XYZ file of C-alpha atoms in Angstrom:
580
model
C -16.447 -27.896 75.530
C -16.772 -30.489 78.290
C -13.286 -31.455 78.298
C -12.064 -27.682 78.142
C -14.140 -26.964 81.214
C -12.739 -30.066 83.017
C -9.242 -28.812 82.114
C -9.841 -25.227 83.396
C -11.413 -26.520 86.658
C -8.544 -28.973 87.073
C -5.935 -25.966 86.760
C -7.879 -23.882 89.135
C -7.890 -26.833 91.676
C -4.190 -27.508 91.346
C -3.225 -23.763 91.727
C -5.727 -23.535 94.688
C -4.544 -26.526 96.468
C -0.895 -25.735 95.927
C -1.481 -22.350 97.577
C -3.450 -23.936 100.442
C -0.862 -26.752 101.068
C 2.060 -24.243 101.344
C 0.104 -22.144 103.939
C -0.536 -25.657 105.920
C 3.000 -26.550 105.455
C 2.059 -30.115 103.959
C 3.375 -31.472 100.583
C 0.945 -30.573 97.715
C 0.907 -34.121 96.351
C -0.412 -35.390 99.592
C -3.388 -32.772 99.814
C -4.108 -33.440 96.080
C -4.578 -37.014 96.621
C -6.855 -36.360 99.503
C -8.922 -33.805 97.317
C -8.892 -36.417 94.570
C -10.455 -38.989 96.640
C -13.137 -36.468 97.888
C -14.025 -35.673 94.354
C -14.318 -39.339 93.331
C -17.210 -39.756 95.570
C -19.189 -36.630 94.145
C -22.323 -38.005 92.419
C -21.700 -35.854 89.398
C -18.581 -37.971 88.641
C -19.257 -41.142 86.532
C -18.610 -44.371 88.461
C -16.361 -46.004 85.784
C -14.003 -42.886 85.621
C -10.471 -43.945 84.932
C -7.547 -42.613 83.019
C -6.121 -45.063 80.549
C -2.681 -46.375 81.864
C -1.060 -45.557 78.492
C -1.895 -41.880 78.818
C 0.320 -41.829 82.140
C 3.047 -44.140 81.013
C 3.356 -42.596 77.433
C 2.310 -39.084 77.598
C 2.746 -37.936 81.107
C 5.828 -39.890 82.327
C 8.491 -39.105 79.653
C 8.038 -35.206 79.928
C 7.888 -35.570 83.808
C 11.046 -37.548 84.134
C 12.767 -35.213 81.583
C 11.857 -32.059 83.498
C 13.255 -33.798 86.540
C 16.453 -35.182 84.848
C 17.617 -31.783 83.421
C 17.450 -30.408 86.963
C 19.550 -32.953 88.500
C 23.422 -31.964 88.547
C 25.224 -34.834 86.634
C 28.110 -34.220 89.143
C 25.932 -35.018 92.183
C 24.426 -37.943 90.413
C 27.669 -39.550 89.468
C 29.010 -38.966 93.130
C 25.925 -40.742 94.278
C 25.770 -43.553 91.628
C 26.371 -46.295 94.143
C 23.407 -46.002 96.463
C 21.279 -44.628 93.536
C 22.231 -48.068 91.783
C 21.421 -50.200 94.649
C 18.007 -48.414 95.547
C 16.808 -48.337 91.844
C 17.882 -51.631 90.449
C 18.799 -54.272 93.247
C 16.008 -53.134 95.707
C 13.334 -53.002 92.992
C 14.107 -56.651 91.888
C 14.327 -57.829 95.470
C 11.178 -56.115 96.506
C 9.286 -57.498 93.485
C 10.374 -61.145 94.113
C 9.663 -60.971 97.940
C 6.107 -59.317 97.316
C 5.490 -61.898 94.548
C 6.234 -64.966 96.593
C 4.115 -63.719 99.583
C 1.110 -62.860 97.304
C 1.535 -66.224 95.637
C 1.410 -67.912 99.089
C -1.613 -66.033 100.232
C -3.828 -65.791 97.135
C -4.590 -69.481 96.057
C -5.378 -68.750 92.231
C -2.556 -66.431 91.752
C 0.559 -67.728 89.868
C 4.154 -66.725 90.906
C 4.756 -64.543 87.803
C 1.538 -62.419 88.231
C 2.682 -61.957 92.033
C 6.021 -60.865 90.717
C 4.318 -58.576 88.543
C 2.371 -56.818 91.170
C 5.580 -56.796 93.264
C 7.166 -54.903 90.222
C 4.149 -52.356 90.240
C 4.676 -51.429 94.081
C 8.408 -51.341 93.869
C 9.286 -48.043 92.411
C 9.132 -44.850 94.532
C 7.781 -41.617 93.674
C 9.996 -38.839 94.982
C 7.822 -35.963 94.237
C 6.340 -35.446 97.658
C 9.371 -36.580 99.405
C 11.838 -34.230 97.518
C 9.156 -31.177 98.007
C 9.408 -31.783 101.562
C 13.124 -32.277 101.727
C 13.760 -29.048 99.914
C 11.426 -27.083 101.935
C 13.024 -28.339 105.171
C 16.519 -27.927 103.733
C 17.632 -31.427 103.894
C 21.319 -32.149 103.053
C 21.820 -32.182 99.238
C 23.143 -35.481 99.034
C 20.027 -37.076 100.548
C 17.809 -35.147 98.070
C 20.189 -36.200 95.259
C 19.732 -39.792 96.132
C 15.969 -39.548 96.537
C 15.801 -38.116 93.031
C 18.170 -40.196 91.273
C 16.291 -43.403 92.665
C 13.032 -42.057 91.588
C 14.382 -41.367 88.034
C 16.019 -44.833 87.487
C 13.504 -47.132 89.421
C 10.666 -46.644 87.173
C 12.543 -47.940 84.143
C 13.788 -50.940 86.310
C 10.101 -51.602 87.660
C 8.600 -51.283 84.113
C 11.027 -53.586 82.354
C 10.645 -56.241 85.137
C 6.789 -55.743 84.958
C 6.794 -56.517 81.282
C 8.949 -59.523 81.825
C 6.676 -60.876 84.461
C 3.686 -60.243 82.435
C 5.262 -62.194 79.570
C 6.016 -65.091 81.920
C 2.330 -65.305 82.847
C 1.657 -66.579 79.375
C 4.708 -68.671 78.568
C 7.614 -70.362 80.423
C 10.458 -67.770 80.770
C 13.783 -68.777 82.347
C 15.377 -66.394 84.898
C 18.634 -66.190 82.710
C 16.361 -65.091 79.679
C 14.770 -62.357 81.980
C 17.991 -61.114 83.102
C 19.654 -61.026 79.733
C 16.563 -59.120 78.346
C 16.766 -56.718 81.275
C 20.629 -56.143 80.700
C 19.763 -55.636 76.947
C 17.091 -53.208 77.510
C 19.114 -51.183 79.807
C 22.147 -50.797 77.355
C 19.953 -49.970 74.417
C 18.074 -47.480 76.354
C 21.377 -45.810 77.576
C 22.586 -45.766 74.150
C 19.389 -44.160 72.501
C 19.072 -41.610 75.302
C 22.732 -40.685 74.770
C 22.499 -40.341 71.004
C 19.164 -38.282 71.389
C 20.824 -35.994 73.855
C 23.830 -35.387 71.612
C 21.962 -34.775 68.602
C 19.271 -32.585 70.050
C 21.674 -30.472 72.055
C 23.598 -29.971 68.987
C 20.465 -28.938 66.699
C 19.090 -26.729 69.378
C 22.536 -24.911 69.914
C 22.180 -24.047 66.176
C 18.672 -22.473 66.338
C 19.731 -19.196 68.087
C 16.181 -18.702 69.131
C 14.893 -19.198 72.659
C 11.330 -19.784 71.390
C 12.387 -22.396 69.074
C 14.856 -24.052 71.436
C 12.342 -24.477 74.017
C 9.638 -25.756 71.636
C 12.103 -28.438 70.460
C 12.731 -29.306 74.094
C 9.208 -30.487 74.456
C 9.745 -32.865 71.728
C 13.025 -34.336 73.335
C 11.456 -36.902 75.885
C 9.207 -38.369 73.166
C 12.167 -38.608 70.562
C 14.104 -40.584 73.251
C 10.948 -42.608 74.487
C 9.537 -43.713 71.448
C 12.381 -45.438 69.487
C 13.516 -47.021 72.793
C 10.042 -48.537 73.412
C 9.955 -49.664 69.637
C 13.085 -51.736 70.227
C 11.812 -53.461 73.225
C 13.964 -51.275 75.605
C 13.309 -49.084 78.566
C 11.809 -45.646 77.078
C 11.762 -44.314 80.542
C 15.584 -44.789 81.003
C 16.259 -43.437 77.594
C 14.467 -40.273 78.640
C 16.494 -39.920 81.859
C 19.932 -40.177 80.060
C 18.770 -37.604 77.481
C 17.673 -35.311 80.268
C 20.996 -35.713 82.128
C 23.066 -35.054 79.182
C 20.906 -32.036 78.228
C 20.961 -30.498 81.552
C 24.655 -30.928 82.206
C 25.602 -29.499 78.556
C 23.051 -26.877 78.694
C 25.484 -24.277 80.363
C 28.096 -24.815 77.545
C 25.847 -24.947 74.464
C 22.724 -22.914 74.973
C 22.411 -19.124 75.428
C 21.417 -17.576 78.826
C 17.918 -16.633 77.295
C 17.451 -20.070 76.070
C 18.212 -21.736 79.455
C 15.959 -19.276 81.275
C 12.989 -19.629 78.954
C 13.528 -23.571 78.888
C 13.697 -23.381 82.955
C 10.571 -21.201 83.296
C 8.510 -23.200 80.838
C 9.499 -26.738 82.064
C 8.777 -25.609 85.589
C 5.231 -24.713 84.591
C 4.841 -27.987 82.601
C 6.209 -30.019 85.627
C 3.627 -28.156 88.124
C 0.609 -29.198 85.766
C 1.875 -32.651 85.091
C 3.162 -33.555 88.504
C 0.420 -32.463 90.454
C -2.286 -33.259 87.812
C -1.367 -37.014 88.188
C -1.827 -37.013 92.096
C -5.310 -35.357 91.722
C -6.219 -37.981 89.020
C -4.866 -40.752 91.184
C -7.301 -39.607 93.980
C -10.295 -39.244 91.460
C -9.913 -42.817 90.420
C -10.483 -44.377 93.658
C -14.327 -44.906 93.391
C -13.839 -46.474 90.029
C -11.259 -48.989 91.285
C -13.312 -49.986 94.230
C -16.336 -50.467 91.991
C -14.352 -52.754 89.723
C -13.546 -55.112 92.764
C -17.263 -55.142 93.872
C -18.328 -55.991 90.308
C -15.529 -58.766 89.957
C -15.115 -60.285 93.707
C -12.929 -63.143 92.696
C -13.108 -64.353 96.392
C -11.454 -61.400 97.533
C -13.391 -58.233 98.595
C -12.587 -54.573 99.384
C -11.579 -55.285 102.877
C -9.424 -58.119 101.998
C -7.606 -55.695 99.205
C -7.146 -53.184 102.092
C -5.646 -55.566 104.341
C -3.193 -57.107 101.794
C -2.338 -53.447 100.862
C -1.491 -52.583 104.464
C 0.529 -55.626 104.824
C 2.476 -54.846 101.601
C 3.148 -51.214 102.817
C 4.720 -52.797 106.045
C 7.001 -55.156 104.056
C 8.084 -52.411 101.613
C 9.051 -50.299 104.527
C 10.921 -53.182 106.233
C 12.748 -54.266 102.993
C 13.807 -50.762 102.217
C 15.057 -50.437 105.803
C 17.043 -53.560 105.504
C 18.619 -52.246 102.253
C 19.295 -48.825 103.831
C 21.483 -50.342 106.516
C 24.197 -51.868 104.321
C 24.259 -48.745 102.203
C 24.997 -46.474 105.216
C 27.567 -48.920 106.298
C 29.338 -48.979 102.767
C 29.106 -45.071 102.602
C 30.874 -44.938 106.078
C 33.546 -47.373 104.710
C 33.885 -45.323 101.776
C 34.291 -42.194 103.725
C 37.270 -43.841 105.661
C 38.833 -44.954 102.505
C 38.519 -41.503 101.167
C 40.543 -40.059 104.081
C 43.293 -42.329 103.356
C 43.308 -41.806 99.495
C 42.779 -37.930 100.266
C 46.278 -37.529 101.325
C 47.810 -39.429 98.439
C 45.732 -37.198 95.906
C 46.851 -33.995 97.767
C 50.496 -35.098 97.514
C 50.005 -35.711 93.925
C 48.591 -32.388 93.241
C 51.416 -30.788 95.413
C 54.139 -32.260 93.151
C 52.276 -31.238 90.083
C 52.300 -27.661 91.297
C 56.036 -27.732 92.212
C 57.092 -29.031 88.615
C 57.120 -26.880 85.570
C 54.914 -27.647 82.917
C 55.998 -30.027 79.979
C 57.274 -28.462 76.905
C 55.582 -30.281 74.038
C 51.814 -29.743 73.303
C 51.038 -33.217 73.483
C 52.806 -33.694 77.020
C 50.874 -30.572 78.351
C 47.659 -32.069 77.170
C 48.306 -35.192 79.257
C 49.563 -32.961 82.255
C 46.240 -31.138 82.065
C 44.132 -34.034 81.880
C 45.832 -35.701 84.851
C 45.647 -32.532 86.913
C 41.858 -32.255 86.083
C 41.428 -35.776 87.157
C 43.331 -35.171 90.339
C 41.438 -31.896 91.216
C 38.021 -33.708 90.517
C 39.247 -36.714 92.678
C 39.892 -34.414 95.441
C 36.661 -32.487 95.396
C 34.826 -35.913 95.242
C 36.682 -36.855 98.421
C 35.993 -33.695 100.140
C 32.347 -33.930 99.156
C 32.241 -37.430 100.599
C 33.759 -36.399 103.966
C 31.419 -33.221 104.206
C 28.342 -34.648 103.157
C 28.225 -38.169 104.610
C 24.806 -39.875 105.269
C 24.556 -41.317 108.781
C 21.897 -43.353 110.733
C 19.454 -40.531 110.877
C 19.695 -39.698 107.229
C 19.263 -43.542 106.445
C 16.127 -43.451 108.597
C 14.866 -40.403 106.407
C 15.580 -42.443 103.250
C 13.642 -45.308 104.530
C 10.655 -43.283 105.417
C 10.736 -41.254 102.323
C 10.002 -44.433 100.079
C 6.392 -43.226 99.042
C 4.853 -44.858 96.268
C 2.849 -42.724 93.325
C 0.962 -42.545 90.074
C 3.362 -44.760 88.458
C 2.241 -47.596 90.760
C -1.270 -47.131 89.845
C -0.718 -46.842 86.113
C 1.420 -49.836 86.062
C -1.063 -51.909 87.823
C -3.728 -51.039 85.299
C -1.530 -52.581 82.533
C -1.944 -56.009 84.067
C -3.805 -58.243 81.679
C -7.648 -58.543 82.682
C -7.288 -62.349 82.306
C -4.595 -62.270 85.226
C -6.450 -63.749 88.546
C -7.517 -61.063 90.900
C -6.749 -58.313 88.196
C -8.996 -55.822 89.674
C -8.147 -56.647 93.251
C -4.523 -56.364 92.294
C -5.201 -52.731 90.959
C -7.025 -51.820 94.323
C -4.093 -53.240 96.172
C -1.658 -51.120 94.293
C -3.803 -48.068 94.949
C -3.878 -48.839 98.621
C -0.158 -49.085 98.700
C 0.373 -45.763 96.864
C -2.475 -43.981 99.000
C -1.342 -45.161 102.280
C 2.408 -44.500 101.747
C 1.667 -40.993 100.258
C -0.792 -40.052 103.251
C 0.937 -41.832 106.091
C 4.819 -41.578 105.183
C 4.470 -38.388 103.232
C 2.223 -36.744 105.823
C 4.605 -37.533 108.624
C 7.943 -37.213 106.962
C 8.404 -33.633 108.165
C 7.752 -34.733 111.610
C 10.192 -37.540 111.123
C 12.960 -35.253 109.786
C 12.441 -32.880 112.869
C 12.708 -35.456 115.330
C 15.700 -37.045 113.961
C 17.232 -33.421 113.636
C 18.446 -33.872 110.155
C 19.633 -30.750 108.716
C 21.075 -29.591 105.485
C 24.113 -27.502 104.833
C 25.172 -24.420 106.822
C 23.473 -21.290 104.922
C 26.216 -19.125 106.117
C 29.025 -21.467 104.748
C 27.044 -21.713 101.332
C 27.168 -17.833 101.273
C 30.710 -17.833 101.785
C 31.354 -20.405 99.296
C 29.407 -18.460 96.703
C 31.116 -15.319 97.429
C 34.383 -17.321 96.812
C 33.116 -18.540 93.487
C 32.022 -15.199 92.165
C 35.286 -13.712 93.321
C 36.962 -16.566 91.325
C 34.671 -15.697 88.220
C 35.324 -11.862 88.611
C 39.003 -12.451 88.625
C 38.754 -14.398 85.408
C 36.517 -11.551 83.894
C 38.955 -8.822 85.010
C 41.880 -10.846 83.606
C 40.211 -10.724 80.115
C 40.086 -6.813 80.414
C 43.945 -6.732 81.115
C 44.524 -8.632 77.751
C 46.469 -6.454 75.519
C 44.559 -7.938 72.452
C 41.148 -6.739 73.849
C 39.721 -3.935 71.519
C 36.933 -3.023 69.167
C 36.640 -3.993 65.671
C 38.442 -1.940 63.000
C 40.958 -0.920 65.320
C 38.879 1.675 67.399
C 40.556 2.688 70.476
C 38.853 1.897 73.877
C 37.549 4.659 75.977
C 39.337 4.060 79.496
C 36.153 5.394 81.351
C 34.287 2.450 79.551
C 36.670 -0.014 80.576
C 36.646 1.185 84.148
C 32.812 1.082 84.202
C 32.969 -2.659 83.071
C 35.441 -3.381 85.798
C 33.234 -1.703 88.497
C 30.277 -3.637 87.273
C 32.276 -6.904 87.319
C 33.291 -6.315 90.834
C 29.830 -5.215 91.901
C 28.324 -8.622 92.263
C 31.268 -10.230 94.349
C 31.397 -7.195 96.576
C 27.687 -7.375 97.147
C 28.094 -11.090 98.145
C 30.742 -10.636 100.686
C 28.787 -7.651 102.039
C 25.820 -10.045 102.716
C 28.276 -12.590 104.372
C 29.587 -9.896 106.547
C 26.093 -8.774 107.597
C 24.861 -12.197 108.135
C 28.008 -13.006 110.287
C 27.354 -9.863 112.516
C 30.360 -8.135 111.254
C 28.136 -5.218 109.837
C 24.985 -3.760 111.643
C 24.129 -1.275 109.223
C 23.020 -1.734 105.851
C 25.816 -1.666 103.435
C 26.149 0.239 100.031
C 25.046 -2.578 98.000
C 21.839 -3.080 100.087
C 21.169 0.644 99.827
C 21.632 0.344 96.135
C 19.014 -2.372 95.901
C 16.570 -0.485 98.049
C 17.223 2.622 96.075
C 17.102 1.020 92.723
C 13.745 -0.685 93.454
C 12.335 2.779 94.306
C 13.520 4.134 90.993
C 12.046 0.965 89.048
C 8.596 1.543 90.907
C 8.681 5.114 89.749
C 9.615 4.128 86.104
C 6.899 1.563 86.011
C 4.322 4.378 87.060
C 5.771 6.788 84.523
C 5.387 3.904 81.821
C 1.731 3.198 82.837
C 0.907 6.946 82.869
C 2.444 7.335 79.228
C 0.501 4.277 78.114
C -2.858 5.820 79.576
C -2.123 9.078 77.800
C -1.517 7.385 74.447
C 1.077 9.687 72.973
C 3.641 7.028 72.349
C 3.124 4.137 69.731
C 2.439 0.665 71.168
C 5.554 -0.739 69.645
C 7.715 1.812 71.596
C 5.792 1.053 74.933
C 6.178 -2.577 74.552
C 9.959 -2.209 74.018
C 10.153 -0.153 77.096
C 8.149 -2.490 79.221
C 10.312 -5.359 78.141
C 13.413 -3.431 79.062
C 11.847 -2.705 82.507
C 10.679 -6.278 83.052
C 14.117 -7.383 82.476
C 15.528 -4.966 85.060
C 12.862 -5.827 87.658
C 13.330 -9.563 87.249
C 17.169 -9.156 87.822
C 16.409 -7.053 91.003
C 14.009 -9.670 92.119
C 16.607 -12.459 91.507
C 19.073 -10.477 93.480
C 16.675 -10.111 96.389
C 15.812 -13.795 96.432
C 19.602 -14.589 96.520
C 19.990 -12.433 99.480
């Protein structure tokens, strides 16, 4: 009963703080940490309150990363694999060693391996707060993708490095051995994640039941995580790979109902876990301080605070030094892309001018080459249109907040490690300060630097163009002479025309919105009038349904079916209004 009450109170706090933070315009994780810190000093909370680190790393982290990975477009991840790899692997390793050497020089009883272990603990960023702010303020998609991609992969890099550093505290470990173990861990994790993704996508596509498919999706992150960890590989990376594969193939392999159900359920799970860990992070402050006071080891709370602040500054400087060559490299890639773009365009033009090969084998080769050139051309266009300049680089630097993984990883340090309680508090200070200071001021930094996202009007035109391309394909299917009903039934031309008009409705409505936003139309167009009238009709139908239910002259099963149909229509209308 006590745990149930705590859970209910926790959910109420999460929802309340989320609503409150949106009204304030502050990222929810930042407010939750502050609320958690305040709760930690309430007298009703036990002094030794702490969440075992394995709960965060084994139970919470896999589904959190999976839910984030299935939402990251693989195309965007691939296009930004360069900066993501540098930030999530190279930066993590360099940060861990720099912080480790500095702590080794400052703390007399701390060996180098333990210092590097703490460096690995504070090296991974938590992009939850950063991406929440970035999406709310409409930052460029490429910046958001780099932040999300970095946070997905750097947890794996940091945890593997932490494991190697902890092993080095107990025995002599050569750098070559650590590097080899790291590479092997990555390869095994990628292989396991890919296999799990392929197998689970295949099995889920055969279930043909949205409820069963969604239920199985909850097991996928653990199916990837557990065997990878058992083989001394990175379970976190295996989860990310499985999530990326699943998200990329869901449109092809899963039904629309299954995708909608999975999206809604995982958004709820992500909200509870994501925000819950930040609340728990704040609640543990008093317990961590108590541990330092009980085991002083020559470094008190104020000393830990000073070291934590020093590390925050170092993390910001190191990250900034890495962002500079990344921005320079992206600019150089952009210049190369401009040169390559002309050759790719020429190649596509030549293919368009030539007739298709006559043999099936040559046609397949021709098609693969054409697809490659089209994809390359799209990549070059995206690189030119969505470049990351110095202002974007400054935002990337300031967005490097630390989060709950830092705190949970710090608590896995062996208790026999010198300054073990102090190292946990230092990690907490780093996570707390970066979240509150950098996370709290990130919106201001974005506004001062005037970093803006894509043009909404241009996006609307592109969406209308894509919908038009889709509708043309749909109308082309209607023109197929082989289209018909089973058993040779003749198609009613009125039905065909109705399907044709329904197909055109969406694209016409989108072009209407484009014209209205660009000032070409002052009055509401027919499709806007349709939405307004349709909403009016749905409200009247809802009232009639409720009246029929109150009278009780229809069976409950009939009322339920009618309500489901009405809910579907209302949700579709709400989606159209949100898109508008």
